[in-house]
């Protein structure tokens, strides 16, 4: 098991504001890694540096074995980025969007690739419509489908479920799990703790520019004092009620 | 240095295909661009034209080059708009994190802008013909005119690219084009510069639009264009190169 991502002493400032003050983290191949943090903690800055969009001020970051600062083009071959907003072309149809990315990745048979991905993401019926007619969940699915064109080894998902309704969020979770089952490394950022709990093999908490805790969920739980057993009447959460009513509970 | 194989031409042609679809699915943008220049042409020919002394008997012939430049200045604003939308929707970030030629997206938008401006120019020339525009120019002169207009379009399009990439708001992205649209008024495009006050005249005679207008006018009326054509070419190339460098820089800096 090699390392998919390795970050040491990463520093980044914007004007006089120090956003990252020496971040260390490691992501193993094939795992789902969640970076947790509140809004403005610097999660997106880390994603931008790892996906070669921004150059760090200090420290070292390697992705798929390549240094992001000196070998960005090699890194770009191994990754794909799904940003905070669904980055789909509004004027092209769903199918044309996938074909566009396939051509830009210089793949053979772009329309075959489009058919496969649209099928897999349940977008076949909407393939020839513009994304402006899609629901939020469908747009996100198309967005993630675009990121999978060319089967990149490492996928970055920056707050993939922010702004989605619960149903669409569960769809995205399912997709992420399937990706990891297929051997893809997933690096995701989220502000929802439940999302990390549901998905991540390992997670790290970014707070005030540093990673203050990292490990598996079990390891993080050990940081707390020994559990005391209490009996509490379990009330269903509103989300569970909502999902039960609309009959999507089995998807969890 | 990285010795990665790049696919400049194939990436650029894919990007052109994308932005051409944008244009052909919103043909109204072409017609909207035509409206103001055509209205100006009608206004100047049928309202003011009778009172303007240009030393020619055909005012449409005199006016057309300036109108064409005005149309181009209007048309390039859509490049700023489209690039701004790409930036807003995260499409630029997606492309920049992919192993594609860095400037391909920009070239795609820019070359598409040339195509759409050519369509605009053809429509305006057709209208001008109906209004009495006549030219005795031969095929070579027409090619030279086409060349100057394409260069002018490229120069302004790269300026538009800077505006689209660095703007914070939609309004900011298109505001840059207003001064460009009005530049022809303070030039020899509508009236000869002789009657202008000294300071205005000095500006008018030394700004790019005048030499470009004079060069096109000379070419279309089969007169020797003389120095104007070289001055016009130097302006277009100079603006294009400087704007290109700044646009690529703005693109590379572009991360939310």
Coordinates of N, CA and C in Angstrom, one line a residue, chain A residues 8-186:
Chain A
X8 N 3.5 17.6 3.9 CA 4.4 17.8 5.1 C 4.6 19.3 5.2
X9 N 4.2 19.9 6.4 CA 4.6 21.3 6.7 C 4.0 22.3 5.7
X10 N 2.8 22.0 5.2 CA 2.2 22.9 4.2 C 1.8 24.2 4.8
X11 N 2.3 25.3 4.2 CA 2.0 26.6 4.6 C 1.4 27.5 3.5
X12 N 0.4 28.3 3.9 CA -0.1 29.2 2.8 C -0.7 30.4 3.5
X13 N -0.4 31.6 3.0 CA -1.0 32.8 3.5 C -1.6 33.6 2.4
X14 N -2.7 34.3 2.7 CA -3.3 35.2 1.8 C -3.1 36.6 2.4
X15 N -2.4 37.5 1.7 CA -2.0 38.8 2.2 C -1.4 38.6 3.6
X16 N -1.9 39.1 4.7 CA -1.3 38.9 6.0 C -2.0 37.8 6.8
X17 N -2.9 37.1 6.2 CA -3.7 36.1 6.9 C -3.1 34.7 6.7
X18 N -2.6 34.1 7.7 CA -2.0 32.8 7.6 C -3.1 31.7 7.6
X19 N -3.4 31.0 6.5 CA -4.5 30.1 6.5 C -4.0 28.7 6.9
X20 N -2.9 28.3 6.3 CA -2.3 27.0 6.7 C -1.0 27.2 7.4
X21 N -0.9 26.6 8.6 CA 0.3 26.9 9.4 C 1.2 25.7 9.6
X22 N 1.3 24.9 8.6 CA 2.1 23.7 8.7 C 1.2 22.5 8.8
X23 N 0.6 22.0 7.7 CA -0.3 20.9 7.7 C 0.4 19.7 7.3
X24 N 0.2 18.6 8.1 CA 0.8 17.3 7.7 C -0.4 16.3 7.5
X25 N -0.4 15.6 6.5 CA -1.3 14.5 6.3 C -0.9 13.5 5.3
X26 N -1.5 12.3 5.4 CA -1.2 11.2 4.5 C -2.5 10.5 4.1
X27 N -2.6 10.2 2.8 CA -3.7 9.4 2.4 C -3.2 8.1 1.7
X28 N -3.7 7.0 2.1 CA -3.3 5.7 1.5 C -4.0 5.4 0.3
X29 N -3.4 4.6 -0.6 CA -4.1 4.3 -1.8 C -5.4 3.5 -1.6
X30 N -6.4 3.9 -2.3 CA -7.7 3.1 -2.2 C -8.6 3.5 -1.0
X31 N -8.2 4.4 -0.2 CA -9.0 4.7 1.0 C -9.8 6.0 0.7
X32 N -10.9 6.1 1.5 CA -11.6 7.4 1.5 C -11.1 8.2 2.7
X33 N -10.6 9.4 2.4 CA -10.1 10.2 3.4 C -10.9 11.5 3.5
X34 N -11.3 11.8 4.7 CA -12.2 13.0 4.9 C -11.4 14.1 5.6
X35 N -11.4 15.3 5.1 CA -10.8 16.4 5.7 C -12.0 17.2 6.3
X36 N -12.0 17.3 7.7 CA -13.1 18.0 8.3 C -12.7 19.3 8.8
X37 N -13.6 20.3 8.8 CA -13.2 21.6 9.3 C -14.4 22.5 9.1
X38 N -14.5 23.6 9.9 CA -15.6 24.5 9.8 C -15.3 25.4 8.5
X39 N -16.3 26.2 8.2 CA -16.2 27.1 7.0 C -15.0 28.0 7.2
X40 N -14.2 28.1 6.2 CA -13.1 29.0 6.2 C -11.9 28.5 6.9
X41 N -11.9 27.1 7.3 CA -10.8 26.5 8.0 C -9.5 26.4 7.0
X42 N -9.8 26.4 5.7 CA -8.7 26.2 4.8 C -8.7 24.9 4.0
X43 N -9.9 24.2 4.1 CA -10.0 22.9 3.4 C -9.9 23.1 1.9
X44 N -10.6 24.1 1.4 CA -10.5 24.3 -0.1 C -9.1 24.7 -0.5
X45 N -8.4 25.5 0.3 CA -7.0 25.9 0.0 C -6.1 24.6 -0.1
X46 N -6.3 23.7 0.8 CA -5.5 22.4 0.7 C -5.9 21.7 -0.6
X47 N -7.2 21.6 -0.9 CA -7.6 21.0 -2.2 C -7.0 21.7 -3.4
X48 N -7.0 23.0 -3.4 CA -6.5 23.8 -4.5 C -5.0 23.5 -4.7
X49 N -4.3 23.4 -3.6 CA -2.8 23.1 -3.7 C -2.6 21.7 -4.2
X50 N -3.4 20.8 -3.7 CA -3.1 19.4 -4.1 C -3.6 19.1 -5.6
X51 N -4.5 20.0 -6.1 CA -5.0 19.8 -7.5 C -4.3 20.7 -8.4
X52 N -3.2 21.3 -8.0 CA -2.3 22.2 -8.8 C -2.9 23.5 -9.2
X53 N -4.0 23.9 -8.5 CA -4.6 25.2 -8.9 C -3.9 26.4 -8.2
X54 N -3.3 26.1 -7.0 CA -2.6 27.2 -6.3 C -1.2 26.6 -5.9
X55 N -0.2 27.5 -5.8 CA 1.1 27.1 -5.4 C 1.2 27.5 -3.9
X56 N 1.7 26.5 -3.1 CA 1.8 26.7 -1.7 C 3.0 27.7 -1.4
X57 N 3.0 28.3 -0.2 CA 4.1 29.2 0.2 C 5.3 28.3 0.8
X58 N 4.9 27.2 1.4 CA 6.0 26.4 2.0 C 5.5 25.0 2.2
X59 N 6.5 24.1 2.5 CA 6.1 22.7 2.7 C 6.1 21.9 1.4
X60 N 5.9 20.6 1.6 CA 5.9 19.7 0.4 C 4.6 19.0 0.3
X61 N 4.1 18.8 -0.9 CA 2.9 18.0 -1.2 C 3.2 17.1 -2.4
X62 N 3.0 15.8 -2.2 CA 3.1 14.9 -3.3 C 1.8 14.2 -3.5
X63 N 1.4 14.1 -4.8 CA 0.2 13.4 -5.2 C 0.5 12.3 -6.2
X64 N 0.2 11.1 -5.9 CA 0.5 10.0 -6.7 C 2.0 9.9 -7.0
X65 N 2.8 10.3 -6.0 CA 4.3 10.2 -6.1 C 4.9 11.4 -6.7
X66 N 4.1 12.4 -7.2 CA 4.7 13.5 -7.9 C 4.6 14.8 -7.0
X67 N 5.6 15.6 -7.0 CA 5.6 16.8 -6.3 C 4.6 17.8 -7.0
X68 N 3.7 18.4 -6.3 CA 2.6 19.2 -7.0 C 3.3 20.5 -7.5
X69 N 4.3 21.0 -6.9 CA 4.9 22.3 -7.3 C 5.8 22.1 -8.5
X70 N 6.6 21.0 -8.6 CA 7.5 20.9 -9.7 C 7.0 20.0 -10.8
X71 N 6.0 19.1 -10.5 CA 5.5 18.2 -11.6 C 4.0 18.3 -11.7
X72 N 3.5 19.5 -11.8 CA 2.0 19.6 -11.8 C 1.3 18.8 -13.0
X73 N 2.0 18.8 -14.1 CA 1.3 18.1 -15.2 C 1.2 16.6 -15.0
X74 N 2.2 16.0 -14.3 CA 2.1 14.6 -13.9 C 1.0 14.4 -12.9
X75 N 0.9 15.3 -12.0 CA -0.2 15.2 -11.0 C -1.5 15.2 -11.7
X76 N -1.7 16.2 -12.6 CA -3.0 16.3 -13.3 C -3.4 15.1 -14.0
X77 N -2.5 14.2 -14.5 CA -2.8 13.0 -15.1 C -3.5 12.0 -14.2
X78 N -3.2 12.1 -12.9 CA -3.6 11.1 -12.0 C -4.9 11.5 -11.2
X79 N -5.3 12.8 -11.3 CA -6.3 13.3 -10.4 C -7.6 13.8 -11.2
X80 N -8.6 14.0 -10.5 CA -9.7 14.9 -11.0 C -10.3 15.6 -9.8
X81 N -10.9 16.8 -10.1 CA -11.4 17.6 -9.1 C -12.9 17.9 -9.3
X82 N -13.7 17.7 -8.2 CA -15.0 18.1 -8.3 C -15.2 19.2 -7.2
X83 N -15.3 20.4 -7.7 CA -15.3 21.6 -6.8 C -16.6 21.8 -6.1
X84 N -16.6 22.9 -5.3 CA -17.8 23.1 -4.5 C -19.1 23.3 -5.3
X85 N -18.9 23.9 -6.5 CA -20.1 24.2 -7.3 C -20.0 23.2 -8.5
X86 N -21.2 22.7 -8.9 CA -21.2 21.7 -10.0 C -20.7 22.4 -11.3
X87 N -19.5 22.0 -11.7 CA -18.8 22.7 -12.8 C -19.2 22.0 -14.1
X88 N -20.5 22.3 -14.5 CA -20.9 21.7 -15.8 C -21.3 22.8 -16.7
X89 N -21.1 22.5 -18.0 CA -21.4 23.5 -19.0 C -22.9 23.6 -19.2
X90 N -23.5 24.8 -19.0 CA -24.9 24.9 -19.0 C -25.5 24.8 -20.5
X91 N -24.7 25.2 -21.5 CA -25.2 25.2 -22.8 C -25.2 23.9 -23.5
X92 N -24.2 23.1 -23.1 CA -24.1 21.8 -23.7 C -25.0 20.8 -23.0
X93 N -25.4 19.7 -23.7 CA -26.3 18.7 -23.0 C -25.4 17.9 -22.1
X94 N -26.0 17.0 -21.3 CA -25.3 16.2 -20.4 C -24.3 15.3 -21.1
X95 N -24.8 14.7 -22.2 CA -23.9 13.8 -23.0 C -22.7 14.6 -23.6
X96 N -23.0 15.8 -24.1 CA -22.0 16.6 -24.7 C -20.9 17.1 -23.7
X97 N -21.4 17.3 -22.4 CA -20.5 17.6 -21.4 C -19.5 16.5 -21.2
X98 N -20.0 15.2 -21.1 CA -19.0 14.1 -20.9 C -18.1 13.9 -22.1
X99 N -18.6 14.1 -23.3 CA -17.8 13.9 -24.5 C -16.7 15.0 -24.5
X100 N -17.1 16.2 -24.1 CA -16.1 17.3 -24.1 C -14.9 16.9 -23.2
X101 N -15.2 16.4 -22.0 CA -14.1 16.1 -21.1 C -13.3 14.9 -21.6
X102 N -14.0 13.9 -22.2 CA -13.3 12.7 -22.8 C -12.3 13.1 -23.9
X103 N -12.8 14.1 -24.7 CA -11.9 14.6 -25.8 C -10.7 15.3 -25.2
X104 N -10.9 16.1 -24.2 CA -9.8 16.9 -23.6 C -8.9 15.9 -22.8
X105 N -9.3 14.7 -22.5 CA -8.4 13.8 -21.9 C -7.8 12.9 -22.9
X106 N -8.1 13.2 -24.2 CA -7.5 12.5 -25.4 C -7.8 11.0 -25.3
X107 N -9.1 10.6 -25.0 CA -9.5 9.2 -24.9 C -10.1 8.8 -26.2
X108 N -10.0 7.5 -26.5 CA -10.7 7.0 -27.7 C -12.2 6.7 -27.4
X109 N -13.0 6.8 -28.4 CA -14.4 6.5 -28.3 C -15.2 7.3 -27.2
X110 N -15.1 8.6 -27.3 CA -15.8 9.5 -26.3 C -17.3 9.2 -26.2
X111 N -18.0 8.9 -27.3 CA -19.4 8.7 -27.1 C -19.7 7.4 -26.3
X112 N -18.9 6.4 -26.5 CA -19.0 5.2 -25.8 C -18.9 5.4 -24.3
X113 N -17.8 6.2 -24.0 CA -17.5 6.6 -22.6 C -18.7 7.4 -22.0
X114 N -19.3 8.3 -22.8 CA -20.4 9.1 -22.3 C -21.6 8.1 -22.0
X115 N -21.9 7.2 -22.9 CA -23.0 6.3 -22.7 C -22.8 5.5 -21.4
X116 N -21.6 5.0 -21.2 CA -21.3 4.2 -20.0 C -21.6 5.0 -18.7
X117 N -21.0 6.2 -18.7 CA -21.0 6.9 -17.5 C -22.5 7.4 -17.2
X118 N -23.1 7.9 -18.3 CA -24.5 8.4 -18.1 C -25.4 7.3 -17.6
X119 N -25.2 6.1 -18.1 CA -25.9 4.9 -17.7 C -25.7 4.6 -16.2
X120 N -24.4 4.6 -15.9 CA -24.0 4.3 -14.5 C -24.6 5.3 -13.5
X121 N -24.7 6.5 -13.9 CA -25.2 7.6 -13.0 C -26.7 7.9 -13.2
X122 N -27.4 7.0 -13.9 CA -28.8 7.1 -14.1 C -29.2 8.4 -14.8
X123 N -28.4 8.9 -15.7 CA -28.7 10.1 -16.4 C -29.0 9.9 -17.9
X124 N -29.3 8.6 -18.2 CA -29.5 8.3 -19.6 C -30.7 9.1 -20.2
X125 N -31.8 9.1 -19.4 CA -33.0 9.8 -19.9 C -32.8 11.3 -20.1
X126 N -31.8 11.8 -19.3 CA -31.6 13.3 -19.3 C -30.4 13.6 -20.2
X127 N -29.9 12.6 -20.9 CA -28.6 12.8 -21.5 C -28.6 13.9 -22.6
X128 N -29.8 14.1 -23.3 CA -29.8 15.1 -24.3 C -30.5 16.4 -23.9
X129 N -30.6 16.6 -22.6 CA -31.1 17.8 -22.1 C -30.0 18.6 -21.5
X130 N -30.2 19.9 -21.4 CA -29.2 20.8 -20.8 C -29.3 20.7 -19.3
X131 N -28.1 20.8 -18.6 CA -28.1 20.7 -17.2 C -29.0 21.7 -16.5
X132 N -29.4 22.8 -17.2 CA -30.2 23.8 -16.5 C -31.6 23.2 -16.2
X133 N -32.0 22.1 -16.8 CA -33.2 21.4 -16.6 C -33.1 20.3 -15.5
X134 N -31.9 20.1 -15.0 CA -31.6 19.0 -14.0 C -32.0 19.5 -12.6
X135 N -32.2 18.5 -11.7 CA -32.3 18.8 -10.3 C -30.9 19.0 -9.7
X136 N -30.8 19.5 -8.5 CA -29.5 19.6 -7.9 C -28.7 18.3 -7.8
X137 N -29.4 17.3 -7.4 CA -28.8 16.0 -7.3 C -28.3 15.5 -8.7
X138 N -29.1 15.7 -9.7 CA -28.7 15.3 -11.0 C -27.4 16.0 -11.5
X139 N -27.4 17.3 -11.2 CA -26.3 18.1 -11.6 C -25.0 17.6 -10.9
X140 N -25.2 17.3 -9.6 CA -24.0 16.8 -8.9 C -23.5 15.5 -9.5
X141 N -24.5 14.6 -9.9 CA -24.1 13.3 -10.4 C -23.4 13.5 -11.8
X142 N -23.9 14.5 -12.6 CA -23.2 14.7 -13.8 C -21.8 15.3 -13.6
X143 N -21.7 16.1 -12.6 CA -20.5 16.7 -12.2 C -19.5 15.6 -11.8
X144 N -19.9 14.7 -11.0 CA -19.0 13.6 -10.6 C -18.7 12.7 -11.7
X145 N -19.7 12.5 -12.6 CA -19.5 11.6 -13.8 C -18.3 12.3 -14.6
X146 N -18.4 13.6 -14.8 CA -17.3 14.3 -15.5 C -16.0 14.0 -14.9
X147 N -15.9 14.0 -13.6 CA -14.7 13.8 -12.9 C -14.1 12.3 -13.1
X148 N -15.0 11.4 -13.4 CA -14.6 10.0 -13.6 C -14.1 9.7 -15.0
X149 N -14.3 10.6 -15.9 CA -13.9 10.3 -17.3 C -12.4 10.1 -17.3
X150 N -12.0 9.0 -17.9 CA -10.6 8.7 -17.9 C -10.1 7.9 -16.7
X151 N -11.0 7.6 -15.8 CA -10.7 6.8 -14.6 C -9.4 7.3 -13.9
X152 N -9.5 8.5 -13.3 CA -8.3 9.0 -12.6 C -8.2 8.2 -11.3
X153 N -6.9 8.1 -10.8 CA -6.7 7.2 -9.6 C -7.1 7.9 -8.3
X154 N -7.0 9.2 -8.3 CA -7.3 10.0 -7.1 C -8.3 11.0 -7.4
X155 N -9.4 11.0 -6.6 CA -10.5 12.0 -6.9 C -10.6 12.9 -5.7
X156 N -10.7 14.2 -6.0 CA -10.9 15.2 -4.9 C -12.3 15.7 -5.0
X157 N -13.0 15.6 -3.9 CA -14.4 16.1 -3.8 C -14.5 17.2 -2.7
X158 N -14.6 18.4 -3.2 CA -14.6 19.5 -2.2 C -16.1 19.8 -1.8
X159 N -16.4 19.4 -0.6 CA -17.8 19.6 -0.1 C -18.8 19.1 -1.1
X160 N -18.8 17.8 -1.4 CA -19.6 17.3 -2.5 C -21.1 17.3 -2.2
X161 N -21.5 17.4 -0.9 CA -23.0 17.3 -0.7 C -23.5 18.6 -0.1
X162 N -22.7 19.7 0.0 CA -23.2 21.0 0.4 C -24.3 21.5 -0.5
X163 N -25.4 21.8 0.1 CA -26.5 22.4 -0.7 C -27.4 21.3 -1.4
X164 N -27.1 20.0 -1.1 CA -28.0 19.0 -1.7 C -29.1 18.6 -0.7
X165 N -30.2 18.1 -1.2 CA -31.2 17.6 -0.3 C -30.8 16.2 0.2
X166 N -31.4 15.7 1.3 CA -30.9 14.5 1.9 C -30.9 13.3 1.0
X167 N -31.9 13.3 0.1 CA -32.0 12.2 -0.9 C -30.7 12.2 -1.8
X168 N -30.5 13.4 -2.3 CA -29.3 13.5 -3.2 C -28.0 13.3 -2.5
X169 N -28.0 13.6 -1.2 CA -26.7 13.4 -0.5 C -26.4 11.9 -0.3
X170 N -27.5 11.2 -0.1 CA -27.3 9.7 0.0 C -26.8 9.1 -1.3
X171 N -27.4 9.6 -2.4 CA -26.9 9.2 -3.7 C -25.4 9.4 -3.9
X172 N -25.0 10.6 -3.5 CA -23.6 10.9 -3.6 C -22.7 10.0 -2.7
X173 N -23.2 9.7 -1.5 CA -22.5 8.8 -0.6 C -22.3 7.4 -1.3
X174 N -23.4 7.0 -1.9 CA -23.4 5.7 -2.5 C -22.3 5.7 -3.7
X175 N -22.3 6.7 -4.4 CA -21.3 6.8 -5.5 C -19.9 6.8 -5.0
X176 N -19.7 7.5 -3.9 CA -18.3 7.6 -3.3 C -17.9 6.2 -2.8
X177 N -18.8 5.5 -2.2 CA -18.5 4.2 -1.7 C -18.1 3.2 -2.8
X178 N -18.9 3.3 -3.9 CA -18.6 2.5 -5.1 C -17.2 2.8 -5.7
X179 N -16.9 4.1 -5.7 CA -15.6 4.5 -6.2 C -14.5 3.8 -5.5
X180 N -14.6 3.9 -4.1 CA -13.5 3.4 -3.3 C -13.5 1.8 -3.4
X181 N -14.7 1.2 -3.6 CA -14.7 -0.2 -3.8 C -13.9 -0.6 -5.1
X182 N -14.0 0.3 -6.0 CA -13.3 0.0 -7.3 C -11.8 0.4 -7.2
X183 N -11.3 0.8 -6.1 CA -9.9 1.0 -5.9 C -9.4 2.5 -6.1
X184 N -10.4 3.4 -6.3 CA -10.0 4.8 -6.5 C -9.8 5.4 -5.1
X185 N -8.8 6.2 -5.0 CA -8.6 7.0 -3.7 C -9.5 8.2 -3.7
X186 N -10.2 8.4 -2.6 CA -11.1 9.6 -2.6 C -10.6 10.5 -1.4

